[in-house]
PDB file of C-alpha atoms in Angstrom:
ATOM      1  CA  MET A  95      -7.714 -11.433  -0.473  1.00  0.00           C
ATOM      2  CA  ALA A  96      -7.873  -9.661  -3.797  1.00  0.00           C
ATOM      3  CA  GLN A  97      -4.993  -7.602  -5.037  1.00  0.00           C
ATOM      4  CA  LYS A  98      -5.730  -3.967  -4.235  1.00  0.00           C
ATOM      5  CA  LEU A  99      -2.600  -2.259  -5.620  1.00  0.00           C
ATOM      6  CA  GLY A 100      -2.796   0.439  -2.989  1.00  0.00           C
ATOM      7  CA  SER A 101      -6.315   1.566  -3.791  1.00  0.00           C
ATOM      8  CA  GLU A 102      -8.953   2.298  -1.186  1.00  0.00           C
ATOM      9  CA  PHE A 103     -11.992   0.042  -1.410  1.00  0.00           C
ATOM     10  CA  LEU A 104     -15.128  -0.031   0.702  1.00  0.00           C
ATOM     11  CA  ARG A 105     -15.635  -3.109   2.821  1.00  0.00           C
ATOM     12  CA  PRO A 106     -18.654  -5.250   1.986  1.00  0.00           C
ATOM     13  CA  PHE A 107     -21.678  -4.595   4.188  1.00  0.00           C
ATOM     14  CA  ASP A 108     -22.073  -8.233   5.192  1.00  0.00           C
ATOM     15  CA  GLN A 109     -18.740  -8.074   7.041  1.00  0.00           C
ATOM     16  CA  GLU A 110     -19.842  -5.242   9.339  1.00  0.00           C
ATOM     17  CA  GLU A 111     -19.877  -6.038  13.042  1.00  0.00           C
ATOM     18  CA  ARG A 112     -23.192  -6.860  14.639  1.00  0.00           C
ATOM     19  CA  PRO A 113     -24.248  -5.933  18.191  1.00  0.00           C
ATOM     20  CA  ILE A 114     -23.499  -8.662  20.742  1.00  0.00           C
ATOM     21  CA  PHE A 115     -24.493  -7.421  24.202  1.00  0.00           C
ATOM     22  CA  LEU A 116     -26.639  -4.392  25.155  1.00  0.00           C
ATOM     23  CA  GLY A 117     -26.518  -3.071  21.595  1.00  0.00           C
ATOM     24  CA  ARG A 118     -22.714  -2.905  21.577  1.00  0.00           C
ATOM     25  CA  THR A 119     -20.322  -4.578  19.184  1.00  0.00           C
ATOM     26  CA  LYS A 120     -17.362  -6.676  20.247  1.00  0.00           C
ATOM     27  CA  ARG A 121     -14.983  -3.764  19.683  1.00  0.00           C
ATOM     28  CA  GLN A 122     -17.047  -1.423  21.839  1.00  0.00           C
ATOM     29  CA  LEU A 123     -17.236  -3.987  24.640  1.00  0.00           C
ATOM     30  CA  ILE A 124     -13.461  -4.523  24.568  1.00  0.00           C
ATOM     31  CA  VAL A 125     -12.790  -0.761  24.661  1.00  0.00           C
ATOM     32  CA  THR A 126     -15.219  -0.240  27.538  1.00  0.00           C
ATOM     33  CA  THR A 127     -13.722  -3.146  29.499  1.00  0.00           C
ATOM     34  CA  GLY A 128     -10.171  -1.966  28.795  1.00  0.00           C
ATOM     35  CA  LEU A 129     -10.936   1.571  29.927  1.00  0.00           C
ATOM     36  CA  GLY A 130     -12.593   0.262  33.089  1.00  0.00           C
ATOM     37  CA  VAL A 131      -9.627  -1.987  33.909  1.00  0.00           C
ATOM     38  CA  SER A 132      -7.114   0.795  33.278  1.00  0.00           C
ATOM     39  CA  ILE A 133      -9.039   3.279  35.457  1.00  0.00           C
ATOM     40  CA  ALA A 134      -9.341   0.704  38.263  1.00  0.00           C
ATOM     41  CA  LEU A 135      -5.631  -0.142  37.948  1.00  0.00           C
ATOM     42  CA  SER A 136      -4.578   3.505  38.056  1.00  0.00           C
ATOM     43  CA  ILE A 137      -6.732   4.195  41.137  1.00  0.00           C
ATOM     44  CA  GLY A 138      -5.378   1.088  42.860  1.00  0.00           C
ATOM     45  CA  LEU A 139      -1.755   1.954  42.079  1.00  0.00           C
ATOM     46  CA  TYR A 140      -2.312   5.537  43.250  1.00  0.00           C
ATOM     47  CA  LEU A 141      -3.782   4.389  46.563  1.00  0.00           C
ATOM     48  CA  ILE A 142      -0.817   2.115  47.332  1.00  0.00           C
ATOM     49  CA  HIS A 143       1.592   4.991  46.486  1.00  0.00           C
ATOM     50  CA  PHE A 144       3.128   3.278  43.474  1.00  0.00           C
ATOM     51  CA  PRO A 145       5.626   5.448  41.517  1.00  0.00           C
ATOM     52  CA  MET A 146       3.726   7.625  39.043  1.00  0.00           C
ATOM     53  CA  ILE A 147       6.130   7.094  36.115  1.00  0.00           C
ATOM     54  CA  ILE A 148       5.612   3.325  36.264  1.00  0.00           C
ATOM     55  CA  THR A 149       1.852   3.869  36.536  1.00  0.00           C
ATOM     56  CA  TYR A 150       1.894   6.013  33.380  1.00  0.00           C
ATOM     57  CA  ILE A 151       3.967   3.432  31.516  1.00  0.00           C
ATOM     58  CA  LEU A 152       1.587   0.624  32.532  1.00  0.00           C
ATOM     59  CA  LEU A 153      -1.453   2.663  31.493  1.00  0.00           C
ATOM     60  CA  GLY A 154       0.152   3.479  28.144  1.00  0.00           C
ATOM     61  CA  VAL A 155       0.948  -0.175  27.526  1.00  0.00           C
ATOM     62  CA  ILE A 156      -2.642  -1.152  28.344  1.00  0.00           C
ATOM     63  CA  LEU A 157      -4.525   1.722  26.691  1.00  0.00           C
ATOM     64  CA  ALA A 158      -2.608   2.106  23.410  1.00  0.00           C
ATOM     65  CA  PRO A 159      -3.567  -1.256  21.850  1.00  0.00           C
ATOM     66  CA  ILE A 160      -7.097  -1.089  23.259  1.00  0.00           C
ATOM     67  CA  LEU A 161      -7.754   2.331  21.736  1.00  0.00           C
ATOM     68  CA  LEU A 162      -6.180   1.316  18.400  1.00  0.00           C
ATOM     69  CA  TYR A 163      -8.403  -1.757  18.297  1.00  0.00           C
ATOM     70  CA  GLY A 164     -11.511   0.150  19.348  1.00  0.00           C
ATOM     71  CA  SER A 165     -11.090   2.888  16.739  1.00  0.00           C
ATOM     72  CA  LYS A 166     -10.529   0.290  13.972  1.00  0.00           C
ATOM     73  CA  LYS A 167      -7.066   1.665  13.280  1.00  0.00           C
ATOM     74  CA  ASP A 168      -5.720  -1.871  13.600  1.00  0.00           C
ATOM     75  CA  LEU A 169      -7.327  -2.831  10.285  1.00  0.00           C
ATOM     76  CA  GLU A 170      -5.856   0.187   8.523  1.00  0.00           C
ATOM     77  CA  LEU A 171      -2.395  -0.376  10.010  1.00  0.00           C
ATOM     78  CA  LYS A 172      -2.501  -4.092   9.216  1.00  0.00           C
ATOM     79  CA  GLU A 173      -3.387  -3.408   5.589  1.00  0.00           C
ATOM     80  CA  ARG A 174      -0.758  -0.677   5.246  1.00  0.00           C
ATOM     81  CA  TYR A 175       2.060  -2.809   6.667  1.00  0.00           C
ATOM     82  CA  ARG A 176       0.973  -5.851   4.682  1.00  0.00           C
ATOM     83  CA  PHE A 177       1.166  -3.731   1.522  1.00  0.00           C
ATOM     84  CA  LEU A 178       4.611  -2.346   2.454  1.00  0.00           C
ATOM     85  CA  PHE A 179       6.126  -5.727   3.305  1.00  0.00           C
ATOM     86  CA  THR A 180       4.618  -7.692   0.429  1.00  0.00           C
ATOM     87  CA  ILE A 181       7.017  -8.272  -2.436  1.00  0.00           C
ATOM     88  CA  GLN A 182       5.390  -6.496  -5.335  1.00  0.00           C
ATOM     89  CA  LYS A 183       6.750  -7.570  -8.667  1.00  0.00           C
ATOM     90  CA  ARG A 184       4.587  -6.498 -11.545  1.00  0.00           C
ATOM     91  CA  SER A 185       5.250  -7.598 -15.075  1.00  0.00           C
ATOM     92  CA  TYR A 186       4.374  -5.548 -18.097  1.00  0.00           C
ATOM     93  CA  GLN A 187       4.164  -6.794 -21.650  1.00  0.00           C
ATOM     94  CA  THR A 188       6.896  -5.219 -23.772  1.00  0.00           C
ATOM     95  CA  ASP A 189       8.937  -6.109 -26.815  1.00  0.00           C
ATOM     96  CA  TYR A 190      12.229  -5.614 -25.014  1.00  0.00           C
ATOM     97  CA  HIS A 191      14.191  -8.129 -23.030  1.00  0.00           C
ATOM     98  CA  TYR A 192      15.490  -7.092 -19.643  1.00  0.00           C
ATOM     99  CA  LYS A 193      19.144  -6.863 -20.705  1.00  0.00           C
ATOM    100  CA  GLU A 194      18.487  -4.868 -23.873  1.00  0.00           C
ATOM    101  CA  VAL A 195      16.705  -1.993 -22.157  1.00  0.00           C
ATOM    102  CA  ASN A 196      19.592  -1.201 -19.832  1.00  0.00           C
ATOM    103  CA  LYS A 197      22.297  -0.902 -22.488  1.00  0.00           C
ATOM    104  CA  ARG A 198      24.138   2.410 -22.490  1.00  0.00           C
ATOM    105  CA  ASP A 199      23.659   3.072 -26.193  1.00  0.00           C
ATOM    106  CA  ALA A 200      20.108   1.725 -26.454  1.00  0.00           C
ATOM    107  CA  PHE A 201      18.698   4.884 -28.011  1.00  0.00           C
ATOM    108  CA  GLN A 202      21.574   5.745 -30.346  1.00  0.00           C
ATOM    109  CA  SER A 203      21.379   4.790 -33.986  1.00  0.00           C
ATOM    110  CA  GLN A 204      23.183   1.559 -34.770  1.00  0.00           C
ATOM    111  CA  PHE A 205      25.646   1.098 -37.617  1.00  0.00           C
ATOM    112  CA  GLY A 206      23.911   0.281 -40.885  1.00  0.00           C
ATOM    113  CA  VAL A 207      20.450   1.209 -39.624  1.00  0.00           C
ATOM    114  CA  THR A 208      18.751   4.287 -41.009  1.00  0.00           C
ATOM    115  CA  GLU A 209      15.428   5.818 -40.103  1.00  0.00           C
ATOM    116  CA  VAL A 210      14.521   6.524 -43.709  1.00  0.00           C
ATOM    117  CA  ASP A 211      12.932   3.886 -45.890  1.00  0.00           C
ATOM    118  CA  GLN A 212      15.493   3.436 -48.688  1.00  0.00           C
ATOM    119  CA  THR A 213      12.996   1.990 -51.162  1.00  0.00           C
ATOM    120  CA  ARG A 214      10.831   5.105 -51.081  1.00  0.00           C
ATOM    121  CA  GLN A 215      13.864   7.369 -51.442  1.00  0.00           C
ATOM    122  CA  SER A 216      14.946   5.531 -54.564  1.00  0.00           C
ATOM    123  CA  GLU A 217      11.389   5.694 -55.970  1.00  0.00           C
ATOM    124  CA  LYS A 218      11.308   9.476 -55.439  1.00  0.00           C
ATOM    125  CA  LYS A 219      14.669   9.921 -57.169  1.00  0.00           C
ATOM    126  CA  THR A 220      13.608   7.849 -60.173  1.00  0.00           C
ATOM    127  CA  SER A 221      10.310   9.725 -60.481  1.00  0.00           C
ATOM    128  CA  GLU A 222      12.164  13.064 -60.297  1.00  0.00           C
ATOM    129  CA  THR A 223      14.661  12.059 -62.971  1.00  0.00           C
ATOM    130  CA  GLN A 224      11.891  10.762 -65.216  1.00  0.00           C
ATOM    131  CA  SER A 225       9.876  13.982 -64.858  1.00  0.00           C
ATOM    132  CA  GLN A 226      12.939  16.093 -65.739  1.00  0.00           C
ATOM    133  CA  ALA A 227      13.645  14.093 -68.861  1.00  0.00           C
TER     134      ALA A 227
END
């Protein structure tokens, strides 16, 4: 898998799902089967006077993953969590070593270092004194 760096890319067309049975893809068949099983289970539990709270919990446990899979949210969630849990250490090319950047006085002028080019200053002074003479 190529490194995506959090960007959104379109999936290649050759990886799209093809119809399997009656013009439906595998995802559509699984969702239809899951909905049918959950409806049959809820009717059966209702007819035997099963407690409604347990029926709702069972239906939620069955329907939640089926609907996530059928709506293709599983791919999005898988990619998002893979990106969050992957150790992402990026290196950048710089002239500084790791320890030098974090010094407290890194941006203060150091002793004996000036920002002015001393050779040019001395050339200007000599040219000024020669022009005055």
